[in-house]
Amino acid sequence: MDGSEPGELTAAAVVSGAPVDLQARTARIYRPAKTATQSGDWHGHHWRMDWDILQKGHRWENPLMGWQSSADFLQGTHLNFKSKEDAIQFAQKQGYEYFVQEPNERRIIPKAYANNFMYSSKKLKKIPTK
């Protein structure tokens, strides 16, 4: 038995000795949106999993510099996956509670430059230039 047999899943966190705080965290699985400065879709093919943020009890202000400090070791941690199914399978195998946030798909409306000069029965629109 190497763990690849079908059947009942045993959470890996139970046998790995992971902290109980980690097991109680909810994971979010989503496909990140591209930044506004990108025109292509090259980096939009992967799915990401990150964890919810802990409440205020785990944050404090550093008295020397005034920076915000945190005891949340998963705050800046995320995992990338090739597909949504891979991320779900990983979360189930680790025993994490998770939810999947489906991406908003872009709607591309076909446009033509010639439509700017097409006849319309509406009132003529005047654009002041000065």
GROMACS .gro file of C-alpha atoms in nm:
model
  130
    1MET     CA    1   0.000   0.000   0.000
    2ASP     CA    2   0.156   0.326  -0.113
    3GLY     CA    3  -0.143   0.557  -0.060
    4SER     CA    4  -0.250   0.565  -0.426
    5GLU     CA    5  -0.522   0.301  -0.386
    6PRO     CA    6  -0.881   0.418  -0.427
    7GLY     CA    7  -1.099   0.425  -0.120
    8GLU     CA    8  -1.133   0.619   0.203
    9LEU     CA    9  -0.905   0.923   0.222
   10THR     CA   10  -0.707   0.969   0.540
   11ALA     CA   11  -0.603   1.329   0.593
   12ALA     CA   12  -0.227   1.365   0.570
   13ALA     CA   13  -0.233   1.630   0.844
   14VAL     CA   14  -0.350   1.369   1.095
   15VAL     CA   15  -0.042   1.149   1.051
   16SER     CA   16   0.208   1.426   0.968
   17GLY     CA   17   0.201   1.597   1.307
   18ALA     CA   18   0.093   1.932   1.159
   19PRO     CA   19  -0.033   2.189   1.413
   20VAL     CA   20  -0.404   2.183   1.490
   21ASP     CA   21  -0.425   2.554   1.395
   22LEU     CA   22  -0.331   2.461   1.040
   23GLN     CA   23  -0.598   2.192   1.018
   24ALA     CA   24  -0.872   2.434   1.123
   25ARG     CA   25  -0.791   2.695   0.855
   26THR     CA   26  -1.012   2.731   0.548
   27ALA     CA   27  -0.837   2.732   0.211
   28ARG     CA   28  -0.954   2.927  -0.092
   29ILE     CA   29  -0.895   2.779  -0.438
   30TYR     CA   30  -0.915   3.030  -0.723
   31ARG     CA   31  -0.764   3.132  -1.054
   32PRO     CA   32  -0.592   3.469  -1.009
   33ALA     CA   33  -0.691   3.755  -1.236
   34LYS     CA   34  -0.432   3.915  -1.457
   35THR     CA   35  -0.307   4.258  -1.362
   36ALA     CA   36  -0.445   4.566  -1.537
   37THR     CA   37  -0.114   4.629  -1.711
   38GLN     CA   38  -0.116   4.295  -1.895
   39SER     CA   39  -0.277   4.252  -2.231
   40GLY     CA   40  -0.216   3.880  -2.280
   41ASP     CA   41  -0.334   3.576  -2.086
   42TRP     CA   42  -0.003   3.393  -2.045
   43HIS     CA   43  -0.008   3.361  -1.665
   44GLY     CA   44  -0.380   3.289  -1.635
   45HIS     CA   45  -0.354   2.913  -1.675
   46HIS     CA   46  -0.282   2.808  -1.317
   47TRP     CA   47  -0.496   2.779  -1.005
   48ARG     CA   48  -0.388   2.908  -0.665
   49MET     CA   49  -0.466   2.801  -0.310
   50ASP     CA   50  -0.422   3.030  -0.010
   51TRP     CA   51  -0.552   3.035   0.344
   52ASP     CA   52  -0.787   3.270   0.529
   53ILE     CA   53  -0.640   3.548   0.742
   54LEU     CA   54  -0.634   3.508   1.119
   55GLN     CA   55  -0.824   3.756   1.332
   56LYS     CA   56  -0.677   4.053   1.521
   57GLY     CA   57  -0.537   3.848   1.810
   58HIS     CA   58  -0.241   3.738   1.601
   59ARG     CA   59  -0.120   4.090   1.504
   60TRP     CA   60   0.075   4.346   1.699
   61GLU     CA   61   0.276   4.660   1.639
   62ASN     CA   62   0.652   4.642   1.667
   63PRO     CA   63   0.745   4.895   1.939
   64LEU     CA   64   1.085   4.980   1.787
   65MET     CA   65   0.995   5.055   1.425
   66GLY     CA   66   0.615   5.071   1.439
   67TRP     CA   67   0.576   4.798   1.177
   68GLN     CA   68   0.286   4.558   1.186
   69SER     CA   69   0.395   4.210   1.292
   70SER     CA   70   0.202   3.887   1.266
   71ALA     CA   71   0.220   3.536   1.408
   72ASP     CA   72   0.033   3.404   1.104
   73PHE     CA   73   0.287   3.190   0.923
   74LEU     CA   74   0.049   3.125   0.633
   75GLN     CA   75  -0.027   3.491   0.565
   76GLY     CA   76   0.191   3.524   0.254
   77THR     CA   77   0.187   3.158   0.155
   78HIS     CA   78   0.015   3.029  -0.155
   79LEU     CA   79   0.042   2.715  -0.367
   80ASN     CA   80   0.006   2.700  -0.745
   81PHE     CA   81  -0.156   2.409  -0.930
   82LYS     CA   82  -0.201   2.325  -1.298
   83SER     CA   83  -0.574   2.261  -1.265
   84LYS     CA   84  -0.864   2.310  -1.028
   85GLU     CA   85  -0.896   1.935  -0.979
   86ASP     CA   86  -0.532   1.910  -0.866
   87ALA     CA   87  -0.589   2.181  -0.605
   88ILE     CA   88  -0.909   2.016  -0.477
   89GLN     CA   89  -0.740   1.677  -0.457
   90PHE     CA   90  -0.449   1.826  -0.262
   91ALA     CA   91  -0.683   2.003  -0.017
   92GLN     CA   92  -0.882   1.685   0.039
   93LYS     CA   93  -0.570   1.474   0.088
   94GLN     CA   94  -0.434   1.724   0.344
   95GLY     CA   95  -0.770   1.739   0.523
   96TYR     CA   96  -0.822   2.114   0.471
   97GLU     CA   97  -1.162   2.275   0.459
   98TYR     CA   98  -1.179   2.459   0.127
   99PHE     CA   99  -1.405   2.646  -0.110
  100VAL     CA  100  -1.363   2.705  -0.482
  101GLN     CA  101  -1.404   3.056  -0.622
  102GLU     CA  102  -1.485   3.028  -0.992
  103PRO     CA  103  -1.320   3.290  -1.217
  104ASN     CA  104  -1.513   3.558  -1.401
  105GLU     CA  105  -1.470   3.497  -1.773
  106ARG     CA  106  -1.404   3.784  -2.010
  107ARG     CA  107  -1.668   3.864  -2.267
  108ILE     CA  108  -1.509   3.984  -2.589
  109ILE     CA  109  -1.753   4.183  -2.800
  110PRO     CA  110  -1.650   4.190  -3.166
  111LYS     CA  111  -1.606   4.546  -3.288
  112ALA     CA  112  -1.526   4.702  -3.622
  113TYR     CA  113  -1.389   5.046  -3.703
  114ALA     CA  114  -1.649   5.084  -3.978
  115ASN     CA  115  -1.927   5.083  -3.716
  116ASN     CA  116  -1.820   5.436  -3.615
  117PHE     CA  117  -1.948   5.565  -3.952
  118MET     CA  118  -2.262   5.354  -3.983
  119TYR     CA  119  -2.593   5.533  -4.037
  120SER     CA  120  -2.814   5.566  -3.731
  121SER     CA  121  -3.165   5.716  -3.718
  122LYS     CA  122  -3.091   5.877  -3.380
  123LYS     CA  123  -3.033   6.245  -3.328
  124LEU     CA  124  -2.693   6.363  -3.450
  125LYS     CA  125  -2.447   6.382  -3.166
  126LYS     CA  126  -2.240   6.702  -3.156
  127ILE     CA  127  -1.897   6.686  -2.998
  128PRO     CA  128  -1.754   7.029  -2.910
  129THR     CA  129  -1.390   7.062  -3.003
  130LYS     CA  130  -1.329   7.398  -2.839
   0.00000   0.00000   0.00000
